[in-house]
Amino acid sequence: DAKTTQPTSMDCAEGRAANLPCNHSTISGNEYVYWYRQIHSQGPQYIIHGLKNNETNEMASLIITEDRKSSTLILPHATLRDTAVYYCIVRVAGSARQLTFGSGTQLTVLP
Amino acid sequence: GAVVSQHPSWVICKSGTSVKIECRSLDFQATTMFWYRQFPKQSLMLMATSNEGSKATYEQGVEKDKFLINHASLTLSTLTVTSAHPEDSSFYICSAQGQGVAKNIQYFGAGTRLSVL
């Protein structure tokens, strides 16, 4: 799986959009970008994934650059409950291998 | 999304006893389940991978005789920590991947916090 780079921490005001970047410059053509988050003392939660087109679901939007070397996870209206560590992971869809978690980005939503 | 149930969420045991943790996929068949361990302020580290009906594959440094994994059905995997010691105290998390909604997405349990006294 390709290596990813994320900022260590970010703050966001409650009600504003949170934009979390991720660099994955060595991504292969068949690898997807996955985002998970881990709220303190809980198991990771799947958020969204995509290959090359922008994706949106009820939780977030995923914007992938045209060269696919970076992406941004957008939480449109952050709430205090969105405070968590966010992980960007690159892998082949349907792979039976484990997820490799890096350090992630600690997002703190401020009141 | 799919649901993975992990039980118990929290367990305290005496040193030398064994503890069993269950991981169930509630709405899909999990052909592969993973067990992770997470120490405070660290990221998740894979312990082992189990495929239904097969022996688990353990990561380097994980004692297979101490951490017994059983994946006897497509919806249940168990992790038994045998002869637990204080250094085994950690946050244990399972995940599952399989068919249908979980074909391309790995879903996680809520985790089990183990404290060994």
mmCIF file of C-alpha atoms in Angstrom:
data_model
loop_
_atom_site.group_PDB
_atom_site.id
_atom_site.type_symbol
_atom_site.label_atom_id
_atom_site.label_comp_id
_atom_site.label_asym_id
_atom_site.label_seq_id
_atom_site.Cartn_x
_atom_site.Cartn_y
_atom_site.Cartn_z
ATOM 1 C CA ASP A 1 0.000 0.000 0.000
ATOM 2 C CA ALA A 2 1.214 3.473 -0.825
ATOM 3 C CA LYS A 3 2.536 5.688 1.963
ATOM 4 C CA THR A 4 0.469 8.661 3.089
ATOM 5 C CA THR A 5 1.421 11.924 4.796
ATOM 6 C CA GLN A 6 -0.966 13.907 6.983
ATOM 7 C CA PRO A 7 -0.557 16.890 9.288
ATOM 8 C CA THR A 8 -0.231 15.915 12.910
ATOM 9 C CA SER A 9 -3.020 18.127 14.167
ATOM 10 C CA MET A 10 -5.626 20.666 13.101
ATOM 11 C CA ASP A 11 -8.216 22.820 14.812
ATOM 12 C CA CYS A 12 -11.590 23.818 13.439
ATOM 13 C CA ALA A 13 -14.363 26.030 14.758
ATOM 14 C CA GLU A 14 -17.669 24.352 15.419
ATOM 15 C CA GLY A 15 -20.071 24.822 12.508
ATOM 16 C CA ARG A 16 -17.309 25.531 10.025
ATOM 17 C CA ALA A 17 -15.986 23.175 7.377
ATOM 18 C CA ALA A 18 -13.021 21.020 8.354
ATOM 19 C CA ASN A 19 -10.627 20.301 5.491
ATOM 20 C CA LEU A 20 -8.165 17.520 6.184
ATOM 21 C CA PRO A 21 -5.384 17.032 3.627
ATOM 22 C CA CYS A 22 -3.508 13.883 2.731
ATOM 23 C CA ASN A 23 -0.559 13.352 0.413
ATOM 24 C CA HIS A 24 -0.134 10.029 -1.363
ATOM 25 C CA SER A 25 2.292 10.775 -4.174
ATOM 26 C CA THR A 26 3.207 7.108 -4.782
ATOM 27 C CA ILE A 27 -0.364 5.883 -5.190
ATOM 28 C CA SER A 28 -0.845 3.211 -7.840
ATOM 29 C CA GLY A 29 -3.544 3.205 -10.474
ATOM 30 C CA ASN A 30 -5.635 0.544 -8.784
ATOM 31 C CA GLU A 31 -5.369 1.929 -5.259
ATOM 32 C CA TYR A 32 -8.221 3.720 -3.572
ATOM 33 C CA VAL A 33 -8.055 6.437 -0.929
ATOM 34 C CA TYR A 34 -9.863 5.485 2.275
ATOM 35 C CA TRP A 35 -10.626 7.674 5.261
ATOM 36 C CA TYR A 36 -11.331 6.413 8.756
ATOM 37 C CA ARG A 37 -11.567 8.208 12.045
ATOM 38 C CA GLN A 38 -11.059 7.099 15.623
ATOM 39 C CA ILE A 39 -12.820 8.876 18.398
ATOM 40 C CA HIS A 40 -11.079 8.492 21.739
ATOM 41 C CA SER A 41 -11.388 4.974 23.211
ATOM 42 C CA GLN A 42 -13.443 3.657 20.297
ATOM 43 C CA GLY A 43 -12.708 1.492 17.286
ATOM 44 C CA PRO A 44 -12.026 3.196 13.944
ATOM 45 C CA GLN A 45 -15.054 4.290 11.944
ATOM 46 C CA TYR A 46 -15.195 4.135 8.155
ATOM 47 C CA ILE A 47 -15.962 7.505 6.587
ATOM 48 C CA ILE A 48 -15.568 7.397 2.826
ATOM 49 C CA HIS A 49 -13.390 6.106 0.005
ATOM 50 C CA GLY A 50 -12.753 6.917 -3.636
ATOM 51 C CA LEU A 51 -10.604 6.145 -6.656
ATOM 52 C CA LYS A 52 -10.387 9.302 -8.739
ATOM 53 C CA ASN A 53 -13.749 11.005 -8.781
ATOM 54 C CA ASN A 54 -14.947 13.182 -5.952
ATOM 55 C CA GLU A 55 -17.215 11.340 -3.553
ATOM 56 C CA THR A 56 -19.850 12.499 -1.095
ATOM 57 C CA ASN A 57 -21.894 10.694 1.505
ATOM 58 C CA GLU A 58 -23.860 11.656 4.585
ATOM 59 C CA MET A 59 -20.695 12.070 6.633
ATOM 60 C CA ALA A 60 -18.217 13.833 4.392
ATOM 61 C CA SER A 61 -16.896 14.694 0.951
ATOM 62 C CA LEU A 62 -13.677 13.412 -0.571
ATOM 63 C CA ILE A 63 -11.835 15.507 -3.112
ATOM 64 C CA ILE A 64 -9.047 13.754 -5.029
ATOM 65 C CA THR A 65 -6.714 15.772 -7.236
ATOM 66 C CA GLU A 66 -6.565 14.972 -10.912
ATOM 67 C CA ASP A 67 -3.082 13.445 -10.607
ATOM 68 C CA ARG A 68 -4.339 11.498 -7.559
ATOM 69 C CA LYS A 69 -1.274 12.433 -5.558
ATOM 70 C CA SER A 70 -3.281 14.132 -2.839
ATOM 71 C CA SER A 71 -6.776 14.324 -1.443
ATOM 72 C CA THR A 72 -8.854 16.303 1.011
ATOM 73 C CA LEU A 73 -11.537 15.078 3.357
ATOM 74 C CA ILE A 74 -14.181 17.699 3.997
ATOM 75 C CA LEU A 75 -16.526 17.692 6.960
ATOM 76 C CA PRO A 76 -18.959 20.410 5.863
ATOM 77 C CA HIS A 77 -20.249 21.502 9.267
ATOM 78 C CA ALA A 78 -17.959 20.237 12.003
ATOM 79 C CA THR A 79 -19.421 19.507 15.423
ATOM 80 C CA LEU A 80 -17.731 18.792 18.720
ATOM 81 C CA ARG A 81 -18.432 15.087 18.160
ATOM 82 C CA ASP A 82 -16.181 15.182 15.100
ATOM 83 C CA THR A 83 -13.135 15.609 17.334
ATOM 84 C CA ALA A 84 -11.067 12.521 16.538
ATOM 85 C CA VAL A 85 -7.934 11.189 14.867
ATOM 86 C CA TYR A 86 -8.491 10.974 11.109
ATOM 87 C CA TYR A 87 -6.582 8.408 9.086
ATOM 88 C CA CYS A 88 -5.979 8.519 5.348
ATOM 89 C CA ILE A 89 -5.157 5.061 3.994
ATOM 90 C CA VAL A 90 -4.356 3.988 0.453
ATOM 91 C CA ARG A 91 -5.063 0.430 -0.607
ATOM 92 C CA VAL A 92 -6.463 -1.766 -3.335
ATOM 93 C CA ALA A 93 -10.231 -2.132 -2.973
ATOM 94 C CA GLY A 94 -11.292 -5.569 -1.879
ATOM 95 C CA SER A 95 -7.806 -6.431 -0.712
ATOM 96 C CA ALA A 96 -7.845 -9.063 2.011
ATOM 97 C CA ARG A 97 -4.870 -7.463 3.683
ATOM 98 C CA GLN A 98 -4.952 -5.458 6.882
ATOM 99 C CA LEU A 99 -5.235 -1.689 7.020
ATOM 100 C CA THR A 100 -1.983 0.059 7.850
ATOM 101 C CA PHE A 101 -2.582 2.984 10.157
ATOM 102 C CA GLY A 102 -0.138 5.868 10.262
ATOM 103 C CA SER A 103 -0.194 8.626 12.826
ATOM 104 C CA GLY A 104 -3.243 10.359 11.350
ATOM 105 C CA THR A 105 -4.439 13.905 11.988
ATOM 106 C CA GLN A 106 -5.834 14.878 15.367
ATOM 107 C CA LEU A 107 -8.773 17.142 14.558
ATOM 108 C CA THR A 108 -10.022 19.227 17.435
ATOM 109 C CA VAL A 109 -13.313 21.023 16.923
ATOM 110 C CA LEU A 110 -13.470 24.090 19.110
ATOM 111 C CA PRO A 111 -16.701 25.555 20.497
ATOM 112 C CA GLY B 1 -22.670 0.711 6.820
ATOM 113 C CA ALA B 2 -22.087 -2.758 8.164
ATOM 114 C CA VAL B 3 -21.923 -3.538 11.870
ATOM 115 C CA VAL B 4 -19.222 -5.367 13.760
ATOM 116 C CA SER B 5 -20.001 -6.135 17.374
ATOM 117 C CA GLN B 6 -17.188 -6.669 19.861
ATOM 118 C CA HIS B 7 -17.704 -7.964 23.380
ATOM 119 C CA PRO B 8 -16.885 -7.240 26.130
ATOM 120 C CA SER B 9 -16.077 -3.550 25.843
ATOM 121 C CA TRP B 10 -14.093 -3.552 29.055
ATOM 122 C CA VAL B 11 -12.605 -6.319 31.153
ATOM 123 C CA ILE B 12 -10.465 -6.453 34.279
ATOM 124 C CA CYS B 13 -8.764 -9.676 35.223
ATOM 125 C CA LYS B 14 -6.156 -11.000 37.588
ATOM 126 C CA SER B 15 -2.696 -11.866 36.375
ATOM 127 C CA GLY B 16 -2.495 -15.458 35.170
ATOM 128 C CA THR B 17 -6.105 -15.779 34.083
ATOM 129 C CA SER B 18 -7.417 -16.039 30.537
ATOM 130 C CA VAL B 19 -9.751 -13.620 28.799
ATOM 131 C CA LYS B 20 -11.857 -14.228 25.694
ATOM 132 C CA ILE B 21 -12.941 -11.422 23.376
ATOM 133 C CA GLU B 22 -15.643 -11.977 20.769
ATOM 134 C CA CYS B 23 -16.009 -10.239 17.438
ATOM 135 C CA ARG B 24 -19.169 -10.700 15.383
ATOM 136 C CA SER B 25 -20.211 -9.391 11.987
ATOM 137 C CA LEU B 26 -23.929 -8.751 12.355
ATOM 138 C CA ASP B 27 -25.086 -8.132 8.810
ATOM 139 C CA PHE B 28 -22.501 -9.641 6.511
ATOM 140 C CA GLN B 29 -20.328 -12.699 6.173
ATOM 141 C CA ALA B 30 -16.787 -11.950 7.229
ATOM 142 C CA THR B 31 -14.365 -14.063 5.254
ATOM 143 C CA THR B 32 -11.439 -12.269 6.863
ATOM 144 C CA MET B 33 -11.127 -10.829 10.337
ATOM 145 C CA PHE B 34 -8.252 -8.874 11.788
ATOM 146 C CA TRP B 35 -7.143 -8.324 15.355
ATOM 147 C CA TYR B 36 -5.316 -5.145 16.294
ATOM 148 C CA ARG B 37 -3.808 -3.864 19.517
ATOM 149 C CA GLN B 38 -3.428 -0.236 20.476
ATOM 150 C CA PHE B 39 -1.350 1.153 23.318
ATOM 151 C CA PRO B 40 -1.995 4.657 24.704
ATOM 152 C CA LYS B 41 -1.140 7.476 22.308
ATOM 153 C CA GLN B 42 -0.076 5.000 19.631
ATOM 154 C CA SER B 43 -1.628 3.851 16.386
ATOM 155 C CA LEU B 44 -3.257 0.478 15.772
ATOM 156 C CA MET B 45 -0.876 -2.416 15.295
ATOM 157 C CA LEU B 46 -1.965 -5.615 13.589
ATOM 158 C CA MET B 47 -1.664 -8.747 15.689
ATOM 159 C CA ALA B 48 -3.102 -11.379 13.399
ATOM 160 C CA THR B 49 -5.275 -12.095 10.402
ATOM 161 C CA SER B 50 -7.802 -14.896 10.396
ATOM 162 C CA ASN B 51 -9.724 -16.438 7.552
ATOM 163 C CA GLU B 52 -12.795 -18.530 8.239
ATOM 164 C CA GLY B 53 -11.907 -22.159 8.711
ATOM 165 C CA SER B 54 -8.151 -21.570 8.598
ATOM 166 C CA LYS B 55 -5.441 -21.018 11.145
ATOM 167 C CA ALA B 56 -4.681 -17.408 11.918
ATOM 168 C CA THR B 57 -1.592 -15.705 10.541
ATOM 169 C CA TYR B 58 0.280 -13.868 13.268
ATOM 170 C CA GLU B 59 2.491 -10.835 12.874
ATOM 171 C CA GLN B 60 6.115 -11.054 13.856
ATOM 172 C CA GLY B 61 6.562 -10.747 17.594
ATOM 173 C CA VAL B 62 3.014 -11.838 18.476
ATOM 174 C CA GLU B 63 2.955 -15.105 20.413
ATOM 175 C CA LYS B 64 0.403 -17.424 18.853
ATOM 176 C CA ASP B 65 0.237 -19.616 21.951
ATOM 177 C CA LYS B 66 -0.585 -16.620 24.099
ATOM 178 C CA PHE B 67 -3.094 -14.958 21.785
ATOM 179 C CA LEU B 68 -5.368 -17.727 20.549
ATOM 180 C CA ILE B 69 -7.555 -16.806 17.611
ATOM 181 C CA ASN B 70 -10.503 -18.842 16.404
ATOM 182 C CA HIS B 71 -12.551 -18.000 13.320
ATOM 183 C CA ALA B 72 -14.899 -20.952 13.229
ATOM 184 C CA SER B 73 -17.767 -19.297 11.370
ATOM 185 C CA LEU B 74 -18.310 -16.525 8.848
ATOM 186 C CA THR B 75 -19.718 -14.250 11.535
ATOM 187 C CA LEU B 76 -17.606 -14.929 14.603
ATOM 188 C CA SER B 77 -13.966 -14.683 15.569
ATOM 189 C CA THR B 78 -12.590 -14.908 19.084
ATOM 190 C CA LEU B 79 -9.325 -13.772 20.637
ATOM 191 C CA THR B 80 -8.277 -15.454 23.863
ATOM 192 C CA VAL B 81 -5.490 -13.897 25.872
ATOM 193 C CA THR B 82 -4.067 -16.779 27.851
ATOM 194 C CA SER B 83 -2.272 -16.357 31.161
ATOM 195 C CA ALA B 84 -2.648 -12.613 30.956
ATOM 196 C CA HIS B 85 -0.029 -10.379 32.557
ATOM 197 C CA PRO B 86 -0.048 -6.638 33.241
ATOM 198 C CA GLU B 87 1.965 -5.959 30.085
ATOM 199 C CA ASP B 88 -0.958 -7.394 28.073
ATOM 200 C CA SER B 89 -3.131 -4.522 29.246
ATOM 201 C CA SER B 90 -4.152 -2.696 26.092
ATOM 202 C CA PHE B 91 -7.014 -1.783 23.768
ATOM 203 C CA TYR B 92 -7.872 -4.707 21.486
ATOM 204 C CA ILE B 93 -9.844 -4.039 18.314
ATOM 205 C CA CYS B 94 -11.216 -6.405 15.709
ATOM 206 C CA SER B 95 -12.208 -5.674 12.148
ATOM 207 C CA ALA B 96 -13.937 -7.652 9.459
ATOM 208 C CA GLN B 97 -14.181 -7.722 5.722
ATOM 209 C CA GLY B 98 -16.179 -10.007 3.511
ATOM 210 C CA GLN B 99 -19.054 -10.007 1.116
ATOM 211 C CA GLY B 100 -21.701 -7.529 0.082
ATOM 212 C CA VAL B 101 -21.472 -4.171 1.790
ATOM 213 C CA ALA B 102 -18.174 -5.217 3.378
ATOM 214 C CA LYS B 103 -16.508 -6.367 0.181
ATOM 215 C CA ASN B 104 -14.375 -3.258 -0.272
ATOM 216 C CA ILE B 105 -14.610 -1.764 3.199
ATOM 217 C CA GLN B 106 -13.171 -3.049 6.450
ATOM 218 C CA TYR B 107 -15.453 -2.436 9.428
ATOM 219 C CA PHE B 108 -14.280 -2.244 13.008
ATOM 220 C CA GLY B 109 -15.636 -3.259 16.370
ATOM 221 C CA ALA B 110 -15.832 -0.768 19.214
ATOM 222 C CA GLY B 111 -12.803 -2.290 20.913
ATOM 223 C CA THR B 112 -12.119 -4.054 24.211
ATOM 224 C CA ARG B 113 -10.092 -2.429 26.929
ATOM 225 C CA LEU B 114 -8.212 -5.083 28.886
ATOM 226 C CA SER B 115 -6.731 -4.282 32.281
ATOM 227 C CA VAL B 116 -4.666 -7.010 33.926
ATOM 228 C CA LEU B 117 -4.023 -6.537 37.628
#
